[in-house]
mmCIF file of C-alpha atoms in Angstrom:
data_model
loop_
_atom_site.group_PDB
_atom_site.id
_atom_site.type_symbol
_atom_site.label_atom_id
_atom_site.label_comp_id
_atom_site.label_asym_id
_atom_site.label_seq_id
_atom_site.Cartn_x
_atom_site.Cartn_y
_atom_site.Cartn_z
ATOM 1 C CA MET A 1 0.130 -0.176 -0.164
ATOM 2 C CA ASN A 2 2.913 2.473 0.743
ATOM 3 C CA ASN A 3 4.382 1.467 -2.591
ATOM 4 C CA ILE A 4 1.012 2.444 -4.334
ATOM 5 C CA LEU A 5 0.544 5.563 -2.254
ATOM 6 C CA THR A 6 4.354 6.909 -3.007
ATOM 7 C CA ILE A 7 3.761 6.539 -6.899
ATOM 8 C CA ALA A 8 0.767 8.001 -6.874
ATOM 9 C CA TRP A 9 2.128 11.211 -4.712
ATOM 10 C CA ASN A 10 4.996 11.388 -6.769
ATOM 11 C CA MET A 11 3.002 11.541 -10.189
ATOM 12 C CA VAL A 12 0.760 14.490 -8.710
ATOM 13 C CA MET A 13 3.809 16.647 -7.226
ATOM 14 C CA ARG A 14 5.224 16.197 -10.645
ATOM 15 C CA SER A 15 2.430 17.384 -12.329
ATOM 16 C CA ILE A 16 0.945 19.883 -9.892
ATOM 17 C CA ALA A 17 3.713 20.969 -7.736
ATOM 18 C CA SER A 18 5.139 23.746 -10.018
ATOM 19 C CA ARG A 19 3.378 26.875 -11.519
ATOM 20 C CA ARG A 20 3.010 25.658 -15.115
ATOM 21 C CA GLY A 21 1.790 22.327 -14.097
ATOM 22 C CA MET A 22 -0.848 23.959 -11.846
ATOM 23 C CA LEU A 23 -1.947 26.165 -14.557
ATOM 24 C CA THR A 24 -1.712 23.382 -17.139
ATOM 25 C CA TYR A 25 -3.419 20.664 -15.360
ATOM 26 C CA ILE A 26 -5.854 22.031 -13.119
ATOM 27 C CA LEU A 27 -6.732 26.112 -13.339
ATOM 28 C CA LEU A 28 -6.552 26.362 -17.002
ATOM 29 C CA PRO A 29 -8.974 23.312 -18.133
ATOM 30 C CA SER A 30 -11.252 24.140 -14.727
ATOM 31 C CA ILE A 31 -11.631 27.987 -15.811
ATOM 32 C CA VAL A 32 -12.726 26.707 -19.470
ATOM 33 C CA VAL A 33 -14.985 24.407 -18.322
ATOM 34 C CA ALA A 34 -16.563 26.699 -15.839
ATOM 35 C CA ILE A 35 -16.806 29.628 -18.530
ATOM 36 C CA ILE A 36 -18.800 27.061 -20.849
ATOM 37 C CA ILE A 37 -20.588 26.240 -18.107
ATOM 38 C CA PHE A 38 -21.630 30.383 -17.349
ATOM 39 C CA VAL A 39 -22.079 30.855 -21.227
ATOM 40 C CA THR A 40 -24.115 27.839 -22.067
ATOM 41 C CA GLY A 41 -26.261 27.525 -18.958
ATOM 42 C CA GLY A 42 -26.522 31.461 -18.134
ATOM 43 C CA VAL A 43 -26.030 32.940 -14.409
ATOM 44 C CA GLU A 44 -28.896 31.366 -12.061
ATOM 45 C CA GLY A 45 -31.684 33.814 -11.178
ATOM 46 C CA SER A 46 -31.130 36.209 -14.109
ATOM 47 C CA THR A 47 -34.516 37.179 -15.623
ATOM 48 C CA PRO A 48 -34.276 37.909 -19.378
ATOM 49 C CA THR A 49 -35.198 41.850 -20.435
ATOM 50 C CA VAL A 50 -38.015 42.604 -22.738
ATOM 51 C CA LEU A 51 -38.128 46.059 -24.274
ATOM 52 C CA TYR A 52 -41.352 47.522 -25.669
ATOM 53 C CA THR A 53 -43.058 50.198 -27.499
ATOM 54 C CA ASN A 54 -46.911 50.536 -27.137
ATOM 55 C CA MET A 55 -48.375 52.786 -29.716
ATOM 56 C CA ASP A 56 -51.676 51.705 -28.356
ATOM 57 C CA THR A 57 -54.338 53.749 -26.689
ATOM 58 C CA GLY A 58 -56.626 51.082 -25.854
ATOM 59 C CA ALA A 59 -56.991 48.355 -23.393
ATOM 60 C CA ALA A 60 -55.564 45.442 -25.375
ATOM 61 C CA GLY A 61 -51.665 46.681 -25.663
ATOM 62 C CA LYS A 62 -51.860 47.373 -21.936
ATOM 63 C CA HIS A 63 -53.432 44.232 -21.276
ATOM 64 C CA LEU A 64 -50.922 42.151 -23.429
ATOM 65 C CA LEU A 65 -48.109 43.623 -21.401
ATOM 66 C CA ALA A 66 -49.716 43.106 -18.153
ATOM 67 C CA GLU A 67 -49.870 39.313 -18.628
ATOM 68 C CA LEU A 68 -46.569 39.369 -19.385
ATOM 69 C CA GLU A 69 -45.625 41.091 -16.448
ATOM 70 C CA ASN A 70 -47.750 39.001 -14.564
ATOM 71 C CA THR A 71 -46.034 35.756 -15.441
ATOM 72 C CA GLY A 72 -42.512 36.881 -13.487
ATOM 73 C CA ASP A 73 -40.554 35.644 -16.338
ATOM 74 C CA TYR A 74 -39.137 38.715 -17.728
ATOM 75 C CA LYS A 75 -38.408 42.432 -17.182
ATOM 76 C CA LEU A 76 -40.388 44.666 -19.275
ATOM 77 C CA VAL A 77 -38.288 47.709 -20.093
ATOM 78 C CA SER A 78 -40.186 50.608 -22.272
ATOM 79 C CA ARG A 79 -38.603 52.628 -25.311
ATOM 80 C CA SER A 80 -40.256 55.545 -27.029
ATOM 81 C CA ASP A 81 -40.899 54.299 -30.264
ATOM 82 C CA GLU A 82 -39.695 51.655 -32.805
ATOM 83 C CA ALA A 83 -36.142 53.095 -33.820
ATOM 84 C CA ALA A 84 -35.448 53.195 -30.159
ATOM 85 C CA LEU A 85 -36.782 49.469 -29.712
ATOM 86 C CA LYS A 86 -34.582 48.362 -32.652
ATOM 87 C CA GLU A 87 -31.612 50.356 -31.347
ATOM 88 C CA GLY A 88 -31.813 48.542 -27.882
ATOM 89 C CA ILE A 89 -31.956 45.094 -29.373
ATOM 90 C CA THR A 90 -29.367 45.982 -31.699
ATOM 91 C CA GLN A 91 -27.089 47.032 -28.576
ATOM 92 C CA GLN A 92 -28.092 43.590 -26.811
ATOM 93 C CA GLU A 93 -29.951 45.946 -23.961
ATOM 94 C CA GLY A 94 -32.548 42.882 -24.110
ATOM 95 C CA GLU A 95 -33.415 39.339 -25.119
ATOM 96 C CA ALA A 96 -36.432 40.794 -27.386
ATOM 97 C CA GLY A 97 -38.703 43.458 -28.438
ATOM 98 C CA ILE A 98 -42.130 43.925 -28.813
ATOM 99 C CA TRP A 99 -43.742 46.460 -30.973
ATOM 100 C CA ILE A 100 -47.876 47.579 -30.357
ATOM 101 C CA PRO A 101 -49.280 49.117 -33.375
ATOM 102 C CA ALA A 102 -51.276 52.323 -33.177
ATOM 103 C CA GLY A 103 -55.338 51.477 -33.026
ATOM 104 C CA TYR A 104 -54.436 47.557 -31.896
ATOM 105 C CA THR A 105 -57.544 47.724 -29.602
ATOM 106 C CA ALA A 106 -59.548 48.856 -32.472
ATOM 107 C CA GLN A 107 -58.815 46.537 -34.868
ATOM 108 C CA LEU A 108 -59.122 43.714 -32.428
ATOM 109 C CA ALA A 109 -62.325 44.749 -31.554
ATOM 110 C CA GLY A 110 -63.258 45.054 -35.391
ATOM 111 C CA GLY A 111 -62.253 41.162 -35.724
ATOM 112 C CA GLN A 112 -59.173 41.789 -37.510
ATOM 113 C CA GLN A 113 -55.885 40.081 -36.350
ATOM 114 C CA PRO A 114 -53.465 43.187 -35.882
ATOM 115 C CA GLN A 115 -49.972 42.590 -36.729
ATOM 116 C CA LEU A 116 -47.443 42.694 -33.420
ATOM 117 C CA SER A 117 -43.664 42.792 -34.495
ATOM 118 C CA ILE A 118 -41.152 41.154 -31.962
ATOM 119 C CA TYR A 119 -37.708 41.594 -32.680
ATOM 120 C CA GLU A 120 -34.948 39.579 -31.839
ATOM 121 C CA LEU A 121 -30.691 39.922 -32.751
ATOM 122 C CA ARG A 122 -30.549 36.084 -32.328
ATOM 123 C CA ALA A 123 -32.802 33.264 -31.567
ATOM 124 C CA THR A 124 -32.406 32.278 -27.811
ATOM 125 C CA GLU A 125 -34.666 30.116 -25.493
ATOM 126 C CA ALA A 126 -36.339 33.808 -23.846
ATOM 127 C CA SER A 127 -36.909 35.104 -27.494
ATOM 128 C CA ILE A 128 -38.750 31.947 -28.446
ATOM 129 C CA MET A 129 -40.637 31.548 -25.172
ATOM 130 C CA VAL A 130 -41.564 35.441 -25.331
ATOM 131 C CA LYS A 131 -42.792 35.271 -29.091
ATOM 132 C CA MET A 132 -45.068 31.820 -27.856
ATOM 133 C CA LYS A 133 -46.350 33.786 -25.012
ATOM 134 C CA VAL A 134 -47.290 37.135 -27.115
ATOM 135 C CA ASN A 135 -48.752 34.774 -30.017
ATOM 136 C CA ALA A 136 -50.841 32.787 -27.192
ATOM 137 C CA ILE A 137 -52.027 36.209 -25.396
ATOM 138 C CA ALA A 138 -53.089 38.012 -28.682
ATOM 139 C CA GLY A 139 -54.950 34.751 -29.963
ATOM 140 C CA GLU A 140 -56.791 34.953 -26.768
ATOM 141 C CA MET A 141 -57.678 38.424 -26.970
ATOM 142 C CA LEU A 142 -58.600 37.807 -30.774
ATOM 143 C CA GLY A 143 -61.274 34.962 -29.555
ATOM 144 C CA THR A 144 -62.804 37.258 -26.893
ATOM 145 C CA ALA A 145 -63.471 40.289 -29.302
ATOM 146 C CA GLN A 146 -64.825 38.095 -32.135
ATOM 147 C CA THR A 147 -67.308 36.703 -29.123
ATOM 148 C CA VAL A 148 -68.029 40.452 -28.050
ATOM 149 C CA GLN A 149 -68.648 41.377 -31.617
ATOM 150 C CA ALA A 150 -70.922 38.043 -32.427
ATOM 151 C CA ALA A 151 -72.859 39.834 -29.162
ATOM 152 C CA GLY A 152 -73.829 42.642 -31.225
ATOM 153 C CA GLY A 153 -73.696 46.427 -30.678
ATOM 154 C CA GLY A 154 -71.343 49.131 -32.840
ATOM 155 C CA THR A 155 -67.651 49.254 -33.046
ATOM 156 C CA GLY A 156 -67.664 51.459 -30.148
ATOM 157 C CA ASP A 157 -69.756 49.136 -27.761
ATOM 158 C CA ALA A 158 -67.360 46.299 -29.068
ATOM 159 C CA GLU A 159 -64.099 47.937 -27.950
ATOM 160 C CA ALA A 160 -65.505 49.442 -24.705
ATOM 161 C CA GLY A 161 -66.844 45.565 -24.008
ATOM 162 C CA LEU A 162 -63.441 43.898 -24.686
ATOM 163 C CA GLY A 163 -61.870 46.418 -22.535
ATOM 164 C CA ALA A 164 -64.275 45.732 -19.674
ATOM 165 C CA ILE A 165 -63.494 41.865 -20.211
ATOM 166 C CA LEU A 166 -59.752 42.253 -20.351
ATOM 167 C CA LYS A 167 -59.961 44.393 -17.067
ATOM 168 C CA GLN A 168 -61.920 41.768 -15.428
ATOM 169 C CA ALA A 169 -59.286 38.878 -16.649
ATOM 170 C CA GLU A 170 -56.284 40.355 -15.590
ATOM 171 C CA GLN A 171 -58.091 40.215 -12.044
ATOM 172 C CA HIS A 172 -57.351 36.365 -12.489
ATOM 173 C CA ASN A 173 -59.923 35.677 -10.230
ATOM 174 C CA VAL A 174 -59.997 31.901 -11.898
ATOM 175 C CA GLY A 175 -56.820 30.028 -11.856
ATOM 176 C CA SER A 176 -55.128 27.080 -12.194
ATOM 177 C CA THR A 177 -53.218 23.788 -10.593
ATOM 178 C CA ARG A 178 -49.676 23.318 -11.645
ATOM 179 C CA THR A 179 -49.448 19.218 -12.227
ATOM 180 C CA ASP A 180 -45.838 20.091 -14.630
ATOM 181 C CA TYR A 181 -43.052 19.911 -12.162
ATOM 182 C CA ASP A 182 -40.356 19.886 -14.724
ATOM 183 C CA LEU A 183 -39.447 16.407 -13.931
ATOM 184 C CA TYR A 184 -37.230 16.672 -17.014
ATOM 185 C CA PRO A 185 -33.306 17.529 -17.084
ATOM 186 C CA ARG A 186 -32.666 21.344 -18.634
ATOM 187 C CA GLU A 187 -31.156 20.709 -22.068
ATOM 188 C CA THR A 188 -28.287 22.775 -21.233
ATOM 189 C CA LEU A 189 -27.325 20.530 -18.460
ATOM 190 C CA GLY A 190 -26.381 17.409 -21.113
ATOM 191 C CA VAL A 191 -24.396 19.601 -23.005
ATOM 192 C CA ILE A 192 -22.484 20.969 -19.844
ATOM 193 C CA THR A 193 -21.884 17.737 -18.569
ATOM 194 C CA GLY A 194 -20.514 16.167 -21.694
ATOM 195 C CA LEU A 195 -17.944 19.157 -22.535
ATOM 196 C CA THR A 196 -16.962 18.386 -18.589
ATOM 197 C CA LEU A 197 -16.317 15.034 -19.295
ATOM 198 C CA MET A 198 -14.106 15.547 -22.608
ATOM 199 C CA PHE A 199 -11.976 17.726 -20.551
ATOM 200 C CA LEU A 200 -11.654 15.264 -17.822
ATOM 201 C CA MET A 201 -10.827 12.814 -20.110
ATOM 202 C CA GLY A 202 -8.169 14.903 -21.758
ATOM 203 C CA LEU A 203 -5.796 14.311 -18.225
ATOM 204 C CA VAL A 204 -5.489 10.810 -20.428
ATOM 205 C CA THR A 205 -2.903 12.886 -22.248
ATOM 206 C CA SER A 206 -0.971 13.953 -19.405
ATOM 207 C CA THR A 207 -0.879 10.739 -17.674
ATOM 208 C CA VAL A 208 0.212 8.819 -20.581
ATOM 209 C CA SER A 209 2.676 11.431 -21.305
ATOM 210 C CA LEU A 210 4.067 11.143 -17.512
ATOM 211 C CA ILE A 211 4.245 7.059 -18.079
ATOM 212 C CA MET A 212 6.144 7.634 -21.474
ATOM 213 C CA ASP A 213 8.572 9.783 -19.914
ATOM 214 C CA ASP A 214 9.043 7.330 -17.120
ATOM 215 C CA ARG A 215 9.592 4.273 -19.740
ATOM 216 C CA LYS A 216 11.716 6.219 -22.027
ATOM 217 C CA GLY A 217 14.272 7.592 -19.285
ATOM 218 C CA ARG A 218 14.028 3.943 -17.653
ATOM 219 C CA THR A 219 12.817 4.932 -14.368
ATOM 220 C CA MET A 220 10.022 2.340 -14.766
ATOM 221 C CA MET A 221 12.264 -0.184 -15.472
ATOM 222 C CA ARG A 222 14.226 0.432 -12.377
ATOM 223 C CA MET A 223 10.963 0.652 -10.677
ATOM 224 C CA PHE A 224 10.199 -3.076 -11.705
ATOM 225 C CA SER A 225 13.588 -3.956 -10.638
ATOM 226 C CA ALA A 226 12.854 -2.788 -6.964
ATOM 227 C CA PRO A 227 10.512 -4.676 -4.817
ATOM 228 C CA VAL A 228 7.507 -3.463 -6.394
ATOM 229 C CA ARG A 229 4.800 -5.526 -7.995
ATOM 230 C CA SER A 230 3.269 -4.579 -11.392
ATOM 231 C CA TYR A 231 -0.185 -4.214 -10.199
ATOM 232 C CA GLU A 232 1.058 -1.789 -7.368
ATOM 233 C CA ILE A 233 2.801 0.395 -10.196
ATOM 234 C CA ALA A 234 -0.219 0.492 -12.440
ATOM 235 C CA LEU A 235 -2.479 1.213 -9.046
ATOM 236 C CA GLY A 236 -0.113 4.009 -8.046
ATOM 237 C CA ASN A 237 -0.444 5.893 -11.908
ATOM 238 C CA PHE A 238 -3.990 4.641 -11.541
ATOM 239 C CA LEU A 239 -4.711 6.708 -8.305
ATOM 240 C CA GLY A 240 -2.349 9.526 -8.979
ATOM 241 C CA SER A 241 -4.385 10.398 -11.790
ATOM 242 C CA PHE A 242 -7.340 9.874 -9.878
ATOM 243 C CA MET A 243 -6.108 12.570 -7.542
ATOM 244 C CA MET A 244 -5.492 15.137 -10.263
ATOM 245 C CA GLY A 245 -8.748 14.402 -11.610
ATOM 246 C CA VAL A 246 -10.575 14.885 -8.065
ATOM 247 C CA ILE A 247 -8.741 18.234 -7.620
ATOM 248 C CA GLN A 248 -10.021 19.407 -10.964
ATOM 249 C CA ILE A 249 -13.679 18.121 -10.703
ATOM 250 C CA ALA A 250 -13.673 20.212 -7.357
ATOM 251 C CA VAL A 251 -12.095 23.298 -8.698
ATOM 252 C CA VAL A 252 -15.059 23.275 -11.669
ATOM 253 C CA LEU A 253 -17.645 22.455 -9.505
ATOM 254 C CA THR A 254 -16.588 25.471 -7.052
ATOM 255 C CA LEU A 255 -16.387 27.784 -9.637
ATOM 256 C CA GLY A 256 -19.622 27.017 -11.608
ATOM 257 C CA LYS A 257 -21.886 26.470 -8.410
ATOM 258 C CA TRP A 258 -20.662 29.636 -6.218
ATOM 259 C CA VAL A 259 -18.954 31.664 -8.641
ATOM 260 C CA PHE A 260 -20.912 31.711 -11.893
ATOM 261 C CA ARG A 261 -24.256 30.729 -10.115
ATOM 262 C CA TYR A 262 -25.389 28.209 -12.211
ATOM 263 C CA ASP A 263 -28.073 25.589 -11.018
ATOM 264 C CA TYR A 264 -27.003 21.862 -11.595
ATOM 265 C CA GLU A 265 -30.255 20.609 -10.683
ATOM 266 C CA VAL A 266 -28.838 17.528 -9.201
ATOM 267 C CA PRO A 267 -27.491 17.677 -6.109
ATOM 268 C CA MET A 268 -23.627 18.675 -5.588
ATOM 269 C CA TYR A 269 -22.240 15.355 -3.837
ATOM 270 C CA LEU A 270 -24.273 13.227 -6.872
ATOM 271 C CA TYR A 271 -22.846 15.347 -9.413
ATOM 272 C CA PHE A 272 -19.236 14.899 -7.836
ATOM 273 C CA LEU A 273 -19.504 10.863 -8.042
ATOM 274 C CA VAL A 274 -20.748 10.645 -11.566
ATOM 275 C CA LEU A 275 -17.915 12.897 -12.172
ATOM 276 C CA ALA A 276 -15.559 10.977 -9.962
ATOM 277 C CA ALA A 277 -16.955 7.445 -11.396
ATOM 278 C CA PHE A 278 -16.152 8.713 -15.023
ATOM 279 C CA MET A 279 -12.592 9.992 -14.308
ATOM 280 C CA LEU A 280 -11.968 6.075 -12.754
ATOM 281 C CA VAL A 281 -12.606 4.819 -15.971
ATOM 282 C CA SER A 282 -10.672 7.472 -17.848
ATOM 283 C CA MET A 283 -7.668 6.517 -15.812
ATOM 284 C CA GLY A 284 -8.333 2.771 -16.462
ATOM 285 C CA ILE A 285 -8.127 4.284 -20.238
ATOM 286 C CA ALA A 286 -4.928 5.731 -19.630
ATOM 287 C CA SER A 287 -3.269 3.325 -18.177
ATOM 288 C CA THR A 288 -4.391 0.539 -21.038
ATOM 289 C CA VAL A 289 -3.057 3.029 -23.387
ATOM 290 C CA ALA A 290 0.293 3.989 -21.805
ATOM 291 C CA GLY A 291 1.002 0.200 -21.525
ATOM 292 C CA LEU A 292 -0.099 -0.203 -25.508
ATOM 293 C CA VAL A 293 2.109 2.675 -26.420
ATOM 294 C CA ARG A 294 5.731 1.862 -26.769
ATOM 295 C CA ASN A 295 6.783 5.129 -28.871
ATOM 296 C CA PRO A 296 6.150 8.588 -26.702
ATOM 297 C CA ARG A 297 5.471 10.487 -29.881
ATOM 298 C CA ASN A 298 2.410 8.370 -30.713
ATOM 299 C CA ALA A 299 1.018 8.692 -27.284
ATOM 300 C CA GLY A 300 -0.460 12.168 -28.179
ATOM 301 C CA MET A 301 -2.260 10.805 -31.408
ATOM 302 C CA LEU A 302 -3.449 7.593 -30.260
ATOM 303 C CA ASN A 303 -4.948 9.674 -27.382
ATOM 304 C CA SER A 304 -6.545 11.942 -29.376
ATOM 305 C CA LEU A 305 -7.990 8.977 -31.722
ATOM 306 C CA ILE A 306 -9.432 7.666 -28.206
ATOM 307 C CA LEU A 307 -10.823 10.846 -26.998
ATOM 308 C CA THR A 308 -12.728 12.400 -29.878
ATOM 309 C CA PRO A 309 -14.575 9.330 -31.247
ATOM 310 C CA THR A 310 -15.774 8.391 -27.654
ATOM 311 C CA CYS A 311 -17.158 11.856 -26.867
ATOM 312 C CA MET A 312 -19.013 11.707 -30.188
ATOM 313 C CA LEU A 313 -20.148 8.349 -29.865
ATOM 314 C CA GLY A 314 -20.871 9.350 -26.140
ATOM 315 C CA GLY A 315 -23.160 12.058 -26.510
ATOM 316 C CA CYS A 316 -20.956 14.523 -25.071
ATOM 317 C CA PHE A 317 -21.485 16.847 -28.682
ATOM 318 C CA TRP A 318 -25.386 15.966 -29.442
ATOM 319 C CA PRO A 319 -28.341 13.728 -27.723
ATOM 320 C CA ILE A 320 -27.539 9.910 -28.377
ATOM 321 C CA SER A 321 -30.897 9.541 -30.047
ATOM 322 C CA LEU A 322 -30.331 11.745 -33.176
ATOM 323 C CA MET A 323 -27.847 8.997 -33.844
ATOM 324 C CA PRO A 324 -28.726 6.128 -36.092
ATOM 325 C CA ASP A 325 -29.347 2.841 -34.302
ATOM 326 C CA TYR A 326 -26.043 1.308 -34.877
ATOM 327 C CA MET A 327 -24.200 4.088 -33.254
ATOM 328 C CA GLN A 328 -26.566 3.911 -30.683
ATOM 329 C CA LYS A 329 -25.719 0.690 -29.469
ATOM 330 C CA ALA A 330 -22.267 1.818 -30.014
ATOM 331 C CA ALA A 331 -22.690 4.181 -27.476
ATOM 332 C CA ASN A 332 -23.386 1.408 -24.965
ATOM 333 C CA PHE A 333 -19.681 0.602 -24.625
ATOM 334 C CA MET A 334 -18.737 4.529 -24.224
ATOM 335 C CA PRO A 335 -18.283 5.684 -20.756
ATOM 336 C CA GLN A 336 -19.862 9.314 -21.684
ATOM 337 C CA LYS A 337 -23.055 7.646 -22.005
ATOM 338 C CA TRP A 338 -23.253 6.309 -18.690
ATOM 339 C CA ALA A 339 -22.043 9.383 -16.993
ATOM 340 C CA ILE A 340 -24.692 11.517 -19.015
ATOM 341 C CA GLN A 341 -27.460 9.136 -18.323
ATOM 342 C CA ALA A 342 -26.863 8.890 -14.614
ATOM 343 C CA VAL A 343 -26.990 13.024 -14.473
ATOM 344 C CA ASP A 344 -30.221 12.652 -16.166
ATOM 345 C CA ILE A 345 -31.759 10.211 -14.091
ATOM 346 C CA ALA A 346 -30.398 11.993 -11.032
ATOM 347 C CA ALA A 347 -32.059 15.626 -12.768
ATOM 348 C CA THR A 348 -35.550 13.940 -12.992
ATOM 349 C CA GLY A 349 -35.565 12.504 -9.413
ATOM 350 C CA GLY A 350 -34.455 9.116 -9.859
ATOM 351 C CA GLY A 351 -33.178 7.393 -6.749
ATOM 352 C CA TRP A 352 -30.429 4.652 -6.280
ATOM 353 C CA ASP A 353 -33.050 2.231 -7.403
ATOM 354 C CA GLU A 354 -32.223 3.566 -11.037
ATOM 355 C CA LEU A 355 -28.833 4.997 -10.647
ATOM 356 C CA TRP A 356 -27.265 1.844 -9.704
ATOM 357 C CA LEU A 357 -27.223 0.697 -13.182
ATOM 358 C CA PRO A 358 -25.109 3.216 -14.673
ATOM 359 C CA PHE A 359 -22.581 3.461 -11.606
ATOM 360 C CA ALA A 360 -22.177 -0.388 -11.614
ATOM 361 C CA ILE A 361 -21.375 0.005 -15.725
ATOM 362 C CA LEU A 362 -18.842 2.301 -14.798
ATOM 363 C CA GLY A 363 -17.252 0.700 -12.070
ATOM 364 C CA LEU A 364 -17.173 -2.552 -13.997
ATOM 365 C CA MET A 365 -15.179 -0.207 -17.035
ATOM 366 C CA ALA A 366 -12.838 0.824 -14.709
ATOM 367 C CA VAL A 367 -11.828 -2.315 -13.215
ATOM 368 C CA VAL A 368 -11.548 -4.264 -16.627
ATOM 369 C CA LEU A 369 -9.515 -1.421 -17.919
ATOM 370 C CA LEU A 370 -7.367 -1.380 -14.901
ATOM 371 C CA ALA A 371 -6.795 -4.928 -15.144
ATOM 372 C CA ILE A 372 -5.499 -4.747 -18.244
ATOM 373 C CA GLY A 373 -3.127 -1.915 -17.928
ATOM 374 C CA SER A 374 -1.765 -3.675 -14.821
ATOM 375 C CA VAL A 375 -1.145 -6.947 -17.258
ATOM 376 C CA ILE A 376 0.586 -4.779 -20.293
ATOM 377 C CA LEU A 377 2.297 -2.026 -18.300
ATOM 378 C CA ARG A 378 5.965 -3.548 -18.642
ATOM 379 C CA PRO A 379 9.018 -1.671 -19.145
ATOM 380 C CA ASN A 380 10.158 -3.935 -22.017
ATOM 381 C CA GLU A 381 10.754 -1.170 -24.129
ATOM 382 C CA ALA A 382 12.271 2.095 -23.148
ATOM 383 C CA GLY A 383 10.865 3.766 -26.309
ATOM 384 C CA ILE A 384 12.372 5.230 -29.219
ATOM 385 C CA SER A 385 14.482 8.418 -28.966
ATOM 386 C CA ALA A 386 13.635 11.374 -30.906
#
């Protein structure tokens, strides 16, 4: 056990004891992942800003804005005219802009559907939701106006009747019971998890490089000549890489949760366990790759051939459901797929009666790869000198 801990601690110190090592292996990857979390997921608790210009003097324009404000999902900011509205959207002062034309209420009272203009600089989740909400409110007001018009009366009476009904509707005396508790994982959570797994698996490069250096400098041969067993060498390298990964995971989660305030929608201890289990598999892959590669110059290329395809098949860049059937079957052999699945299960409120399967598969992959790595990790060749 002492030999394993000594080898592991030596690997950690060689990797992150210097400023360059700390920056390369811990800080830089962690900051990159945290920035991706911030850009992709947004800041927790932020409310989208919606700009508007209301040229209508009747009740319909006011009702539309009142209903949007009552949702509590948007911060409404007024602009004087359409030109100012467009400029605000161009300057990214709001996620979307709404322009309500003059005579909007009168046209509705006449049974017409006046055109509402919605401006956006780029399509985002907030801007699409604003469009859907505005169209829904406008459709409800048109149906109400047509009912009032069918009841009879002149145009002035219809407009007054519509205003009275809309004013009464704003009281929300009749409500509804929410039955959708959002028991589905947020789409950005899968993207963030996939990118985090990709960066964690990138540690394989540093691990392979260190082991290749040991073989090339005959350090590993001297280790084998000492009273140290092969499995202890493999476990030492495995544990050292895992310790580096745990440090990186802790830094990433700290920056994402408490600095950028991103809501993972998963208990932090459970998210940490998923990433740690995946790191175990990655370290098993590192041990296996290090045992197979004899030329140190081929280590980086072979790692790239492993990292990129497995991340693509495992669903790090897109949902697995979008891939053909044969690729979905191949994804079952990728650790990324099971790590993402575990996060999705936890995000939907699943317990250990469902989580045991992805964790068991990740654990089995780690054991098998570590066993293979301990068998083939031999210092038979010192590597090819440059």
